[in-house]
Coordinates of C-alpha atoms in Angstrom, one line a residue:
M1 CA -20.5 -10.2 138.7
P2 CA -21.2 -6.7 137.5
S3 CA -24.6 -5.3 138.1
R4 CA -27.0 -5.7 135.2
R5 CA -27.0 -2.8 132.7
T6 CA -29.8 -2.2 130.3
V7 CA -29.7 0.0 127.2
L8 CA -33.1 0.5 125.6
A9 CA -36.4 2.0 126.6
A10 CA -39.1 -0.6 126.2
T11 CA -41.9 2.0 126.4
A12 CA -43.9 3.5 123.5
G13 CA -42.6 6.9 124.4
V14 CA -39.1 6.0 123.4
T15 CA -37.9 9.5 122.3
A16 CA -38.8 11.0 125.6
G17 CA -37.4 8.0 127.5
L18 CA -33.9 8.1 125.9
T19 CA -31.7 10.3 128.0
V20 CA -28.0 11.0 128.1
G21 CA -26.2 9.9 131.2
G22 CA -23.1 8.4 132.6
G23 CA -24.0 4.9 131.3
A24 CA -26.5 3.0 129.2
Y25 CA -29.9 3.7 128.0
A26 CA -32.7 2.4 130.3
V27 CA -35.1 -0.4 129.6
G28 CA -37.6 -2.4 131.6
S29 CA -36.7 -5.6 133.3
G30 CA -38.4 -7.7 130.6
G31 CA -38.5 -11.2 132.2
E32 CA -37.0 -14.6 131.5
N33 CA -36.8 -14.3 127.7
A34 CA -36.2 -10.6 127.5
G35 CA -32.7 -11.0 126.1
H36 CA -34.1 -12.8 123.1
R37 CA -36.7 -10.3 122.1
D38 CA -36.0 -7.7 119.4
A39 CA -36.5 -4.1 120.3
D40 CA -38.8 -2.6 117.7
D41 CA -37.3 -0.6 114.9
R42 CA -38.8 2.7 116.1
T43 CA -36.8 2.3 119.4
L44 CA -33.6 1.5 117.5
R45 CA -34.0 4.3 115.0
A46 CA -34.5 6.8 117.8
L47 CA -31.4 5.4 119.4
V48 CA -29.4 6.0 116.2
S49 CA -30.8 9.5 115.9
R50 CA -29.3 10.5 119.2
M51 CA -25.8 9.2 118.4
S52 CA -23.0 11.5 117.3
L53 CA -21.3 11.0 114.0
E54 CA -18.2 9.8 115.8
E55 CA -20.3 7.2 117.7
K56 CA -21.9 6.0 114.5
V57 CA -18.5 5.6 112.8
G58 CA -17.2 3.6 115.8
Q59 CA -20.2 1.2 115.6
L60 CA -19.0 0.1 112.2
F61 CA -15.6 -1.2 113.3
V62 CA -14.8 -4.7 114.7
M63 CA -11.2 -4.5 116.0
R64 CA -8.5 -6.7 117.5
V65 CA -6.9 -5.7 120.8
Y66 CA -4.1 -7.4 122.7
G67 CA -4.5 -8.7 126.2
H68 CA -6.3 -11.1 128.6
S69 CA -7.9 -8.2 130.5
A70 CA -9.8 -5.1 129.4
T71 CA -8.0 -2.9 131.8
D72 CA -4.9 -4.7 133.1
P73 CA -3.2 -6.6 130.3
D74 CA 0.4 -7.8 130.4
Q75 CA 3.0 -5.2 129.6
A76 CA 3.9 -6.9 126.3
D77 CA 0.3 -6.6 125.2
V78 CA 0.2 -2.9 126.3
D79 CA 3.2 -2.4 124.1
A80 CA 1.6 -4.2 121.2
N81 CA -1.6 -2.1 121.5
L82 CA 0.4 1.1 121.6
A83 CA 2.4 0.1 118.6
E84 CA -0.6 -1.0 116.5
I85 CA -3.6 1.0 117.8
G86 CA -2.2 3.8 119.8
V87 CA -4.0 2.8 123.0
R88 CA -3.0 0.8 126.0
T89 CA -6.0 -1.4 126.7
A90 CA -9.3 -2.6 125.4
A91 CA -11.0 -0.1 127.6
E92 CA -9.0 2.7 126.1
L93 CA -9.8 1.4 122.6
I94 CA -13.5 1.7 123.3
A95 CA -13.2 5.1 124.9
R96 CA -11.3 6.6 122.0
Y97 CA -13.0 5.0 119.0
R98 CA -16.4 3.7 120.4
V99 CA -15.9 0.5 118.4
G100 CA -19.1 -1.6 118.0
G101 CA -17.3 -4.9 118.0
I102 CA -14.1 -6.6 119.1
I103 CA -12.7 -9.9 117.7
Y104 CA -10.8 -12.4 119.9
F105 CA -7.6 -14.1 118.7
T106 CA -5.3 -16.6 120.4
W107 CA -2.3 -14.8 119.2
A108 CA -3.6 -11.6 120.7
H109 CA -3.7 -13.4 124.1
N110 CA -7.4 -13.0 124.4
T111 CA -8.2 -16.7 125.0
R112 CA -6.2 -18.2 127.9
D113 CA -9.1 -20.1 129.5
P114 CA -12.9 -19.9 129.6
R115 CA -13.1 -18.1 133.0
Q116 CA -10.6 -15.5 131.8
I117 CA -12.4 -15.0 128.5
A118 CA -15.7 -14.4 130.3
E119 CA -14.1 -11.9 132.6
L120 CA -12.5 -10.1 129.6
S121 CA -15.9 -10.0 127.9
N122 CA -17.4 -8.5 131.0
G123 CA -14.6 -6.0 131.3
I124 CA -15.1 -4.9 127.7
Q125 CA -18.9 -4.5 128.2
R126 CA -18.3 -2.5 131.4
A127 CA -15.9 -0.2 129.6
A128 CA -18.4 0.3 126.8
L129 CA -21.4 1.0 129.0
E130 CA -19.5 3.5 131.1
Q131 CA -19.3 5.8 128.1
P132 CA -21.9 8.5 127.5
R133 CA -24.7 6.8 125.6
G134 CA -22.8 3.6 126.0
L135 CA -23.7 0.6 123.9
P136 CA -22.7 -3.0 124.4
V137 CA -19.9 -4.4 122.2
L138 CA -20.6 -7.3 119.8
I139 CA -17.7 -9.7 120.6
A140 CA -16.8 -12.1 117.8
T141 CA -14.3 -14.8 117.0
D142 CA -13.4 -17.5 114.4
Q143 CA -14.6 -20.7 116.0
E144 CA -15.0 -22.8 112.8
H145 CA -13.8 -26.0 114.5
G146 CA -11.4 -28.3 112.7
A147 CA -8.4 -26.3 111.4
V148 CA -9.5 -22.9 112.6
C149 CA -10.4 -22.4 116.3
R150 CA -9.5 -19.5 118.6
I151 CA -10.7 -21.2 121.8
G152 CA -9.3 -24.6 122.6
R153 CA -9.3 -27.0 125.5
P154 CA -11.3 -27.3 127.7
A155 CA -13.9 -26.1 125.3
A156 CA -15.6 -28.8 123.2
L157 CA -13.9 -29.0 119.8
F158 CA -15.9 -30.6 117.0
P159 CA -14.8 -31.9 113.6
G160 CA -14.2 -29.3 111.0
A161 CA -16.5 -28.6 108.1
M162 CA -15.2 -31.1 105.5
A163 CA -15.5 -33.8 108.2
M164 CA -19.0 -32.7 108.9
G165 CA -19.6 -32.9 105.2
A166 CA -18.4 -36.5 105.2
G167 CA -20.9 -37.2 108.0
G168 CA -23.6 -35.6 106.0
S169 CA -25.9 -35.1 109.0
R170 CA -27.9 -31.9 109.3
D171 CA -28.8 -32.9 112.8
D172 CA -25.1 -33.2 113.7
A173 CA -24.4 -29.8 112.1
R174 CA -27.2 -28.2 114.0
T175 CA -25.9 -29.9 117.2
L176 CA -22.5 -28.5 116.6
G177 CA -23.9 -25.0 116.3
R178 CA -26.1 -25.3 119.3
V179 CA -23.3 -26.7 121.6
S180 CA -20.6 -24.5 120.3
G181 CA -22.9 -21.5 120.5
A182 CA -23.8 -22.2 124.1
E183 CA -20.1 -22.4 125.1
L184 CA -19.3 -19.2 123.2
R185 CA -22.2 -17.3 124.7
A186 CA -21.2 -18.4 128.2
M187 CA -17.9 -16.7 127.6
G188 CA -19.5 -13.5 126.3
I189 CA -18.9 -14.1 122.6
R190 CA -22.1 -13.5 120.6
Q191 CA -20.9 -13.6 116.9
D192 CA -19.0 -16.5 115.4
Y193 CA -17.4 -16.2 111.9
S194 CA -18.7 -19.6 110.9
P195 CA -19.9 -21.6 109.0
D196 CA -17.9 -21.6 105.8
A197 CA -20.3 -21.5 102.8
D198 CA -17.6 -21.9 100.1
V199 CA -18.0 -24.9 97.7
N200 CA -14.5 -26.3 97.5
V201 CA -14.0 -27.5 94.0
N202 CA -10.3 -26.9 93.7
P203 CA -8.1 -29.5 95.4
A204 CA -5.2 -27.0 95.3
N205 CA -7.2 -24.3 97.2
P206 CA -4.6 -23.1 99.8
I207 CA -7.0 -21.2 102.1
I208 CA -10.4 -23.0 102.1
G209 CA -9.9 -26.7 101.5
V210 CA -11.1 -28.7 104.6
R211 CA -12.8 -25.5 105.9
S212 CA -15.5 -26.2 103.4
F213 CA -18.3 -28.7 103.8
G214 CA -17.5 -30.1 100.3
A215 CA -17.9 -29.8 96.6
D216 CA -21.7 -30.5 96.3
P217 CA -23.4 -27.1 96.5
E218 CA -26.7 -28.4 97.7
A219 CA -25.1 -30.5 100.4
V220 CA -23.0 -27.6 101.5
G221 CA -26.1 -25.3 101.6
A222 CA -28.0 -27.8 103.8
L223 CA -25.2 -28.0 106.3
V224 CA -24.6 -24.3 106.4
A225 CA -28.3 -23.7 107.1
A226 CA -28.4 -26.4 109.8
E227 CA -25.3 -25.1 111.6
A228 CA -26.5 -21.6 111.4
Q229 CA -29.8 -22.6 113.0
G230 CA -27.9 -24.3 115.8
Y231 CA -26.0 -21.1 116.6
R232 CA -29.2 -19.1 116.4
D233 CA -30.9 -21.4 118.8
A234 CA -28.0 -20.8 121.2
G235 CA -28.3 -17.0 120.9
V236 CA -25.1 -16.5 118.9
A237 CA -24.9 -14.9 115.4
A238 CA -23.6 -17.3 112.8
T239 CA -21.7 -15.9 109.8
A240 CA -21.8 -17.4 106.3
K241 CA -18.5 -16.8 104.5
H242 CA -16.9 -15.8 102.1
F243 CA -19.3 -14.2 99.7
P244 CA -19.6 -14.5 96.7
G245 CA -17.6 -17.8 97.0
H246 CA -13.9 -18.6 97.7
G247 CA -14.0 -22.3 96.9
D248 CA -12.2 -22.3 93.5
T249 CA -9.0 -20.3 94.2
A250 CA -5.3 -21.3 94.0
V251 CA -4.2 -18.1 95.7
D252 CA -4.5 -17.3 99.4
S253 CA -6.3 -13.9 99.8
H254 CA -4.2 -13.3 103.0
T255 CA -1.2 -12.9 100.8
G256 CA -2.5 -12.3 97.2
F257 CA -5.5 -11.3 95.2
P258 CA -7.4 -14.4 93.9
V259 CA -9.4 -14.2 90.7
I260 CA -12.5 -16.5 90.2
T261 CA -13.0 -17.3 86.6
H262 CA -16.5 -18.8 86.9
S263 CA -19.2 -17.7 84.5
R264 CA -22.3 -16.0 85.9
D265 CA -24.2 -19.2 85.1
L266 CA -21.7 -21.4 87.0
W267 CA -21.8 -19.0 90.0
E268 CA -25.6 -19.4 90.1
K269 CA -25.4 -23.2 90.1
L270 CA -22.3 -23.6 92.3
D271 CA -21.1 -20.7 94.5
A272 CA -24.5 -19.0 95.1
V273 CA -26.4 -22.1 96.3
P274 CA -25.1 -22.2 99.9
F275 CA -25.5 -18.5 100.4
R276 CA -29.1 -18.6 99.1
A277 CA -29.7 -21.4 101.7
A278 CA -28.1 -19.3 104.4
V279 CA -30.3 -16.3 103.6
R280 CA -33.4 -18.5 103.6
A281 CA -32.4 -19.9 107.0
G282 CA -32.2 -16.3 108.4
I283 CA -28.4 -16.1 108.7
D284 CA -27.4 -13.2 111.0
S285 CA -24.3 -12.1 109.1
I286 CA -22.4 -12.7 105.9
M287 CA -18.7 -12.2 105.4
T288 CA -17.3 -10.9 102.2
A289 CA -14.4 -12.3 100.2
H290 CA -11.3 -10.4 99.0
I291 CA -11.5 -11.9 95.6
Q292 CA -11.9 -10.6 92.1
F293 CA -14.9 -12.1 90.3
P294 CA -15.1 -10.6 86.7
A295 CA -18.4 -12.4 85.8
L296 CA -20.1 -10.5 88.7
D297 CA -18.2 -7.2 88.5
G298 CA -15.8 -6.4 85.7
S299 CA -14.2 -3.4 87.5
G300 CA -11.3 -5.4 88.9
D301 CA -12.3 -4.5 92.4
P302 CA -12.4 -7.1 95.2
A303 CA -15.9 -8.3 96.1
T304 CA -15.5 -6.6 99.5
L305 CA -15.5 -3.3 97.7
S306 CA -18.0 -4.1 94.9
H307 CA -21.4 -2.4 94.9
P308 CA -22.6 -4.7 92.1
V309 CA -21.7 -7.8 94.2
L310 CA -22.8 -6.7 97.7
T311 CA -25.7 -4.3 97.0
G312 CA -26.7 -5.5 93.5
I313 CA -26.5 -9.3 94.1
L314 CA -26.4 -10.0 97.8
R315 CA -28.9 -7.4 98.9
G316 CA -30.9 -7.0 95.7
E317 CA -31.1 -10.5 94.1
L318 CA -30.6 -12.7 97.2
G319 CA -32.8 -10.4 99.3
Y320 CA -30.5 -10.2 102.2
D321 CA -30.9 -7.4 104.7
G322 CA -28.8 -8.7 107.6
V323 CA -25.3 -7.6 108.6
V324 CA -22.5 -7.8 106.1
V325 CA -19.0 -7.9 107.6
T326 CA -15.8 -7.7 105.7
D327 CA -13.1 -10.3 106.0
S328 CA -10.1 -8.8 107.7
L329 CA -9.0 -5.5 106.1
G330 CA -5.4 -6.3 106.9
M331 CA -5.4 -9.1 104.2
E332 CA -3.5 -8.4 101.0
G333 CA -6.4 -9.3 98.8
V334 CA -8.3 -6.1 99.7
R335 CA -5.2 -3.9 99.9
T336 CA -3.8 -4.6 96.5
K337 CA -5.6 -2.0 94.6
Y338 CA -6.4 0.8 97.1
G339 CA -4.8 2.3 100.2
D340 CA -5.8 1.6 103.7
D341 CA -7.6 5.0 103.9
R342 CA -9.8 4.2 100.8
V343 CA -10.7 0.6 101.6
P344 CA -13.1 1.2 104.5
V345 CA -14.9 4.0 102.6
L346 CA -15.3 2.0 99.4
A347 CA -16.5 -1.0 101.5
L348 CA -19.3 1.1 103.0
K349 CA -20.2 2.5 99.6
A350 CA -20.4 -1.1 98.3
G351 CA -22.9 -2.1 101.0
V352 CA -20.8 -3.4 104.0
D353 CA -21.9 -2.8 107.6
Q354 CA -19.0 -4.0 109.7
L355 CA -15.4 -3.2 109.0
L356 CA -13.2 -6.0 110.4
N357 CA -9.8 -5.5 111.8
P358 CA -8.2 -2.7 109.7
P359 CA -4.4 -2.7 109.8
A360 CA -4.4 0.9 111.1
L361 CA -7.6 1.8 113.0
D362 CA -6.9 5.5 113.2
V363 CA -6.4 5.7 109.4
A364 CA -9.6 3.8 108.7
W365 CA -11.8 5.5 111.4
N366 CA -10.7 9.0 110.3
A367 CA -11.1 8.2 106.6
V368 CA -14.8 7.2 107.2
L369 CA -15.4 10.3 109.3
A370 CA -13.8 12.5 106.6
A371 CA -15.8 10.8 103.9
V372 CA -19.1 11.8 105.6
R373 CA -18.0 15.3 106.3
D374 CA -16.8 15.7 102.7
G375 CA -20.0 14.4 101.3
E376 CA -18.6 11.2 99.7
L377 CA -20.7 9.2 102.2
T378 CA -24.0 10.4 103.7
E379 CA -24.8 10.1 107.3
A380 CA -28.0 8.4 106.2
R381 CA -25.8 5.6 104.7
L382 CA -24.1 5.1 108.0
D383 CA -27.4 5.1 109.7
E384 CA -28.5 2.1 107.6
S385 CA -25.5 0.0 108.8
V386 CA -25.7 1.2 112.4
L387 CA -29.4 0.2 112.5
R388 CA -28.6 -3.3 111.1
I389 CA -25.8 -3.7 113.7
L390 CA -28.2 -2.6 116.5
R391 CA -30.9 -4.9 115.3
L392 CA -28.4 -7.8 115.6
K393 CA -27.3 -6.7 119.1
S394 CA -31.0 -6.5 120.1
R395 CA -31.8 -9.9 118.7
L396 CA -28.9 -11.5 120.5
G397 CA -30.1 -10.0 123.8
L398 CA -27.0 -7.8 124.2
L399 CA -29.0 -4.6 124.7
E400 CA -30.6 -6.0 127.8
R401 CA -28.1 -8.6 129.0
P402 CA -24.6 -7.7 128.0
Y403 CA -22.8 -9.5 130.9
V404 CA -22.2 -13.2 131.6
N405 CA -21.7 -14.9 134.9
A406 CA -18.0 -15.8 134.9
K407 CA -18.5 -18.1 137.9
D408 CA -20.9 -20.3 135.9
V409 CA -18.8 -20.7 132.8
G410 CA -17.2 -23.9 134.0
R411 CA -20.6 -25.6 134.0
V412 CA -21.0 -24.9 130.3
V413 CA -17.7 -24.8 128.6
G414 CA -16.2 -28.2 128.1
A415 CA -19.1 -29.9 129.9
A416 CA -18.8 -33.7 129.8
R417 CA -21.9 -34.1 127.7
H418 CA -20.5 -31.6 125.2
L419 CA -17.3 -33.5 124.9
A420 CA -19.1 -36.8 124.5
T421 CA -21.3 -35.3 121.8
A422 CA -18.2 -34.2 119.9
D423 CA -16.7 -37.6 120.0
R424 CA -19.8 -39.3 118.8
I425 CA -20.2 -36.9 115.9
A426 CA -16.5 -37.4 114.9
E427 CA -17.1 -41.1 114.8
R428 CA -19.7 -40.6 112.1
T429 CA -17.3 -38.6 109.9
T430 CA -14.2 -40.8 109.6
T431 CA -14.1 -42.1 106.0
L432 CA -12.5 -45.4 104.9
L433 CA -11.4 -45.1 101.3
V434 CA -9.3 -48.2 100.8
N435 CA -9.3 -51.5 102.7
E436 CA -7.6 -54.2 100.6
G437 CA -8.1 -57.7 101.7
G438 CA -10.2 -56.6 104.7
L439 CA -7.0 -55.4 106.6
L440 CA -9.1 -53.2 108.8
P441 CA -10.2 -53.3 111.5
L442 CA -6.9 -54.2 113.2
S443 CA -7.1 -56.7 116.1
R444 CA -4.9 -56.4 119.1
R445 CA -4.4 -60.2 118.9
T446 CA -2.9 -60.1 115.4
H447 CA -1.5 -56.6 115.2
G448 CA -0.9 -55.6 118.8
R449 CA 2.3 -53.8 118.2
L450 CA 1.9 -50.6 116.3
L451 CA 4.4 -48.0 114.9
V452 CA 2.8 -44.6 114.5
V453 CA 4.8 -42.3 112.1
G454 CA 4.1 -39.3 109.9
A455 CA 3.5 -35.6 109.7
D456 CA 3.3 -33.5 112.8
P457 CA 1.9 -30.1 111.6
A458 CA 1.4 -27.5 114.3
S459 CA -1.8 -28.4 116.1
P460 CA -4.8 -26.2 115.8
S461 CA -5.4 -23.9 118.8
G462 CA -6.0 -25.6 122.0
T463 CA -5.6 -29.2 120.9
T464 CA -3.2 -31.6 122.5
G465 CA -1.0 -32.5 119.5
P466 CA 1.2 -33.3 117.8
P467 CA -0.8 -35.8 115.7
T468 CA 1.5 -38.7 116.1
A469 CA 1.3 -38.4 119.8
V470 CA -2.5 -38.1 119.8
L471 CA -2.8 -41.2 117.7
A472 CA -0.3 -43.1 119.8
A473 CA -2.2 -42.2 123.0
A474 CA -5.5 -43.2 121.5
F475 CA -4.2 -46.6 120.4
T476 CA -2.6 -47.1 123.8
E477 CA -6.0 -46.5 125.4
L478 CA -7.4 -49.1 123.1
G479 CA -5.0 -51.7 124.3
F480 CA -2.3 -51.6 121.6
T481 CA 1.5 -51.4 122.3
V482 CA 2.7 -48.3 120.5
R483 CA 5.9 -46.7 119.4
T484 CA 6.1 -43.4 117.6
S485 CA 8.6 -41.9 115.1
A486 CA 7.6 -38.4 114.0
T487 CA 8.8 -37.9 110.4
G488 CA 7.4 -34.5 109.5
T489 CA 5.8 -33.2 106.4
D490 CA 9.0 -33.6 104.3
P491 CA 11.0 -36.4 105.9
S492 CA 14.7 -36.6 105.3
A493 CA 16.4 -39.8 104.1
A494 CA 17.6 -40.3 107.7
A495 CA 14.1 -39.9 109.1
V496 CA 12.8 -42.4 106.6
D497 CA 15.6 -44.9 107.4
A498 CA 14.8 -44.5 111.2
A499 CA 11.1 -45.1 110.6
V500 CA 11.8 -48.2 108.6
A501 CA 14.2 -49.5 111.2
A502 CA 11.6 -48.9 113.9
A503 CA 9.0 -50.9 111.9
A504 CA 11.0 -54.1 112.4
D505 CA 9.4 -54.5 115.9
A506 CA 5.9 -53.7 114.7
D507 CA 3.0 -55.7 113.5
A508 CA 1.5 -52.8 111.5
V509 CA 2.3 -49.2 110.8
I510 CA 0.0 -46.2 111.0
V511 CA 1.1 -43.2 108.9
G512 CA -0.4 -39.8 109.2
T513 CA -0.2 -37.9 105.9
Y514 CA -0.5 -34.2 105.3
N515 CA -0.8 -32.7 101.8
V516 CA 1.2 -35.4 99.9
T517 CA 2.6 -34.5 96.5
A518 CA 4.2 -36.6 93.8
D519 CA 7.7 -35.7 94.8
S520 CA 7.0 -35.6 98.6
G521 CA 9.2 -37.2 101.1
Q522 CA 6.0 -38.5 102.7
R523 CA 5.4 -40.5 99.6
R524 CA 8.9 -42.0 99.7
L525 CA 8.3 -42.8 103.4
V526 CA 5.1 -44.7 102.7
E527 CA 6.7 -46.6 99.8
R528 CA 9.6 -47.7 101.9
L529 CA 7.3 -48.9 104.7
V530 CA 5.1 -50.8 102.3
A531 CA 8.2 -52.5 100.9
T532 CA 8.9 -54.0 104.3
G533 CA 5.9 -56.2 103.8
L534 CA 4.1 -54.9 106.9
P535 CA 0.5 -53.8 106.8
V536 CA 0.5 -50.0 106.3
V537 CA -2.5 -47.9 107.2
A538 CA -2.5 -44.3 106.1
V539 CA -4.6 -41.6 107.7
A540 CA -4.9 -38.3 105.8
V541 CA -4.9 -35.8 108.7
R542 CA -5.9 -32.9 106.4
N543 CA -6.8 -33.3 102.7
P544 CA -8.4 -36.6 101.5
Y545 CA -6.7 -36.0 98.2
D546 CA -3.6 -37.7 99.6
V547 CA -5.0 -41.1 98.7
A548 CA -4.3 -40.5 95.0
Q549 CA -0.6 -40.2 95.7
L550 CA -0.4 -43.4 97.8
P551 CA -1.6 -46.3 95.6
T552 CA 0.4 -49.0 97.4
V553 CA -1.2 -48.7 100.9
R554 CA -3.6 -51.5 101.8
A555 CA -5.8 -49.2 104.0
F556 CA -6.5 -45.5 103.8
L557 CA -8.7 -43.3 105.9
A558 CA -9.5 -39.6 105.9
S559 CA -10.0 -37.7 109.2
Y560 CA -10.1 -34.3 107.4
C561 CA -8.2 -32.6 110.3
W562 CA -5.6 -33.2 112.9
T563 CA -7.5 -32.1 116.0
D564 CA -7.8 -34.5 118.9
V565 CA -11.5 -35.3 118.3
E566 CA -10.9 -36.4 114.7
L567 CA -7.7 -38.4 115.4
R568 CA -9.2 -40.2 118.3
A569 CA -12.2 -41.1 116.2
A570 CA -9.9 -42.4 113.4
A571 CA -8.1 -44.6 115.9
R572 CA -11.4 -46.1 117.2
V573 CA -12.4 -46.9 113.6
I574 CA -9.0 -48.5 112.8
A575 CA -9.4 -50.7 115.9
G576 CA -12.9 -51.6 115.1
R577 CA -14.5 -50.0 118.1
V578 CA -16.9 -48.1 115.8
A579 CA -17.8 -48.5 112.1
P580 CA -16.4 -46.1 109.4
R581 CA -19.5 -44.2 108.3
G582 CA -18.2 -41.1 106.5
R583 CA -18.5 -40.6 102.7
L584 CA -16.3 -38.4 100.6
P585 CA -17.8 -34.9 100.3
V586 CA -15.4 -34.0 97.5
P587 CA -14.2 -36.0 94.5
V588 CA -10.6 -37.3 94.4
Q589 CA -8.9 -37.2 91.0
R590 CA -6.3 -39.6 89.8
A591 CA -2.7 -38.3 90.4
D592 CA -1.6 -39.3 86.9
D593 CA -4.7 -38.0 85.1
P594 CA -6.6 -35.3 87.0
A595 CA -9.3 -35.3 84.4
Q596 CA -10.3 -38.8 85.8
V597 CA -12.1 -39.3 89.1
L598 CA -10.5 -41.9 91.3
Y599 CA -13.1 -41.8 94.1
P600 CA -16.3 -39.9 93.5
I601 CA -18.4 -37.9 96.0
G602 CA -20.2 -40.3 98.2
H603 CA -17.5 -43.0 98.2
G604 CA -16.8 -44.6 101.6
L605 CA -16.4 -48.2 102.8
T606 CA -17.5 -49.8 106.0
Y607 CA -16.7 -53.1 107.7
E608 CA -18.7 -56.2 106.7
R609 CA -20.3 -56.7 110.1
Y610 CA -21.6 -53.1 110.0
A611 CA -22.7 -53.1 106.4
A612 CA -26.4 -53.8 107.2
D613 CA -26.6 -51.1 109.8
R614 CA -25.1 -48.6 107.5
A615 CA -27.3 -49.5 104.6

């Protein structure tokens, strides 16, 4: 465990107390809760005043870096860092650019296991504090739960946002934030890019979908505020995203430039509601969206680069004075109109504080530096953002306690009580949409032999997967005899024939569906299985909208994601071990007439013997 380093003077004579040395600024020992106290603004402003321009520019960037270690990554990660960033290691990245933040990714090999993550975090902090006037790094990741997670098993993985919307419990959302936040903090991660505050009103949305709590703005806002409070209680900064609202797009901003056609009045009633709730709840950071929103800014610029959107509306009208972070600057939505040298400068002029993951850090860093030296940006403007970032670091306790105890991480991350909590919450989210003739729950006495078929999309990070195997294992544990026949998201005629043949030895069939369309092979699979006369139970392992395409199934459930915790909960509901309690957080339109609602928000069945409890 590294020795404790402290970075601020806690005395009134702050200016005299701040001295340049081979490490961090000095501060008093503080006491038990010192890491949770804010340093006063006078202290922080004095700190900013002693920083060089280059150090200020560095504080604005949150950057990826390859490798499991800050100083000794694998050679392949060294090569990747040299190719993309021009440095060998995280320590070299900090020394050259003095970045204020680092983001962890699974694909960057940052997240092998909890102990390694904690040691990586400590190595990053050590490298930062060894610099002249060194400041701790704000380490972040995308731990949304559900479909987007960077840290998997043995960490506790909770249901995703739309599942939590189906559960509808603010207490559960707060618990998710508190437990997930405790685990992240134990690994040295202090900023989570969650929760998603988008109101998903477009079933065809390719990038948000089940990452949203739902289509009711007030319900979304309540859950955003609750989850954010849970993270705050755990000492981790939550991030509401993607402002001003990404819930009604049919284009993925990773690969294109979405345009939102909502009127200003509709934005106020729909998209703005969760962000207002987040601001009222004291959200620590808000992430921008790379979307064009003509009703809010007619310039054609993405919201990330829009002064009317970020300064005029977010800061002015919503009264938000916390940290604003961009979505990744490597996404196409923000690169369509301007070059990579202009994007970071324009983002800062718009009102952004943190510049996330530019495709070429040297280009972005030098562009901001040149913009100040040329007078396009003032140093005072940089000071505003650096001060907000330091306030956040102070509030999170980073300026006094930047290190974690890697030896203790195993007691927190994946603790048995955390895993049990995730399971119990998941059970309250599974939604039963169809149950003709009271087919469910299935009894082992009458339906003891099950065939599990269906889609096997790549599992979210760190889950067991694939879905058919997870469901089969869950049913086996519940006492059923199970066979599997993975048929994929677009089953061939041969795969369908094989599944139908396998069903001959089953008493019932469980089908996992994933984004079913009218001409989908998944639909043909279900129709063929139903035609055998066997009971067919469909489980939508992503979008609940699948139910509209499968009118012949006798039972249909929505799990909202294909992570282990959600699939296991669905199996327990099917077997009657627990009641289905979830209610749709989005409407499902008819497949043959999208103007008509097939199942409204709030729809959800339960079993007769549980009805009184649910009521």
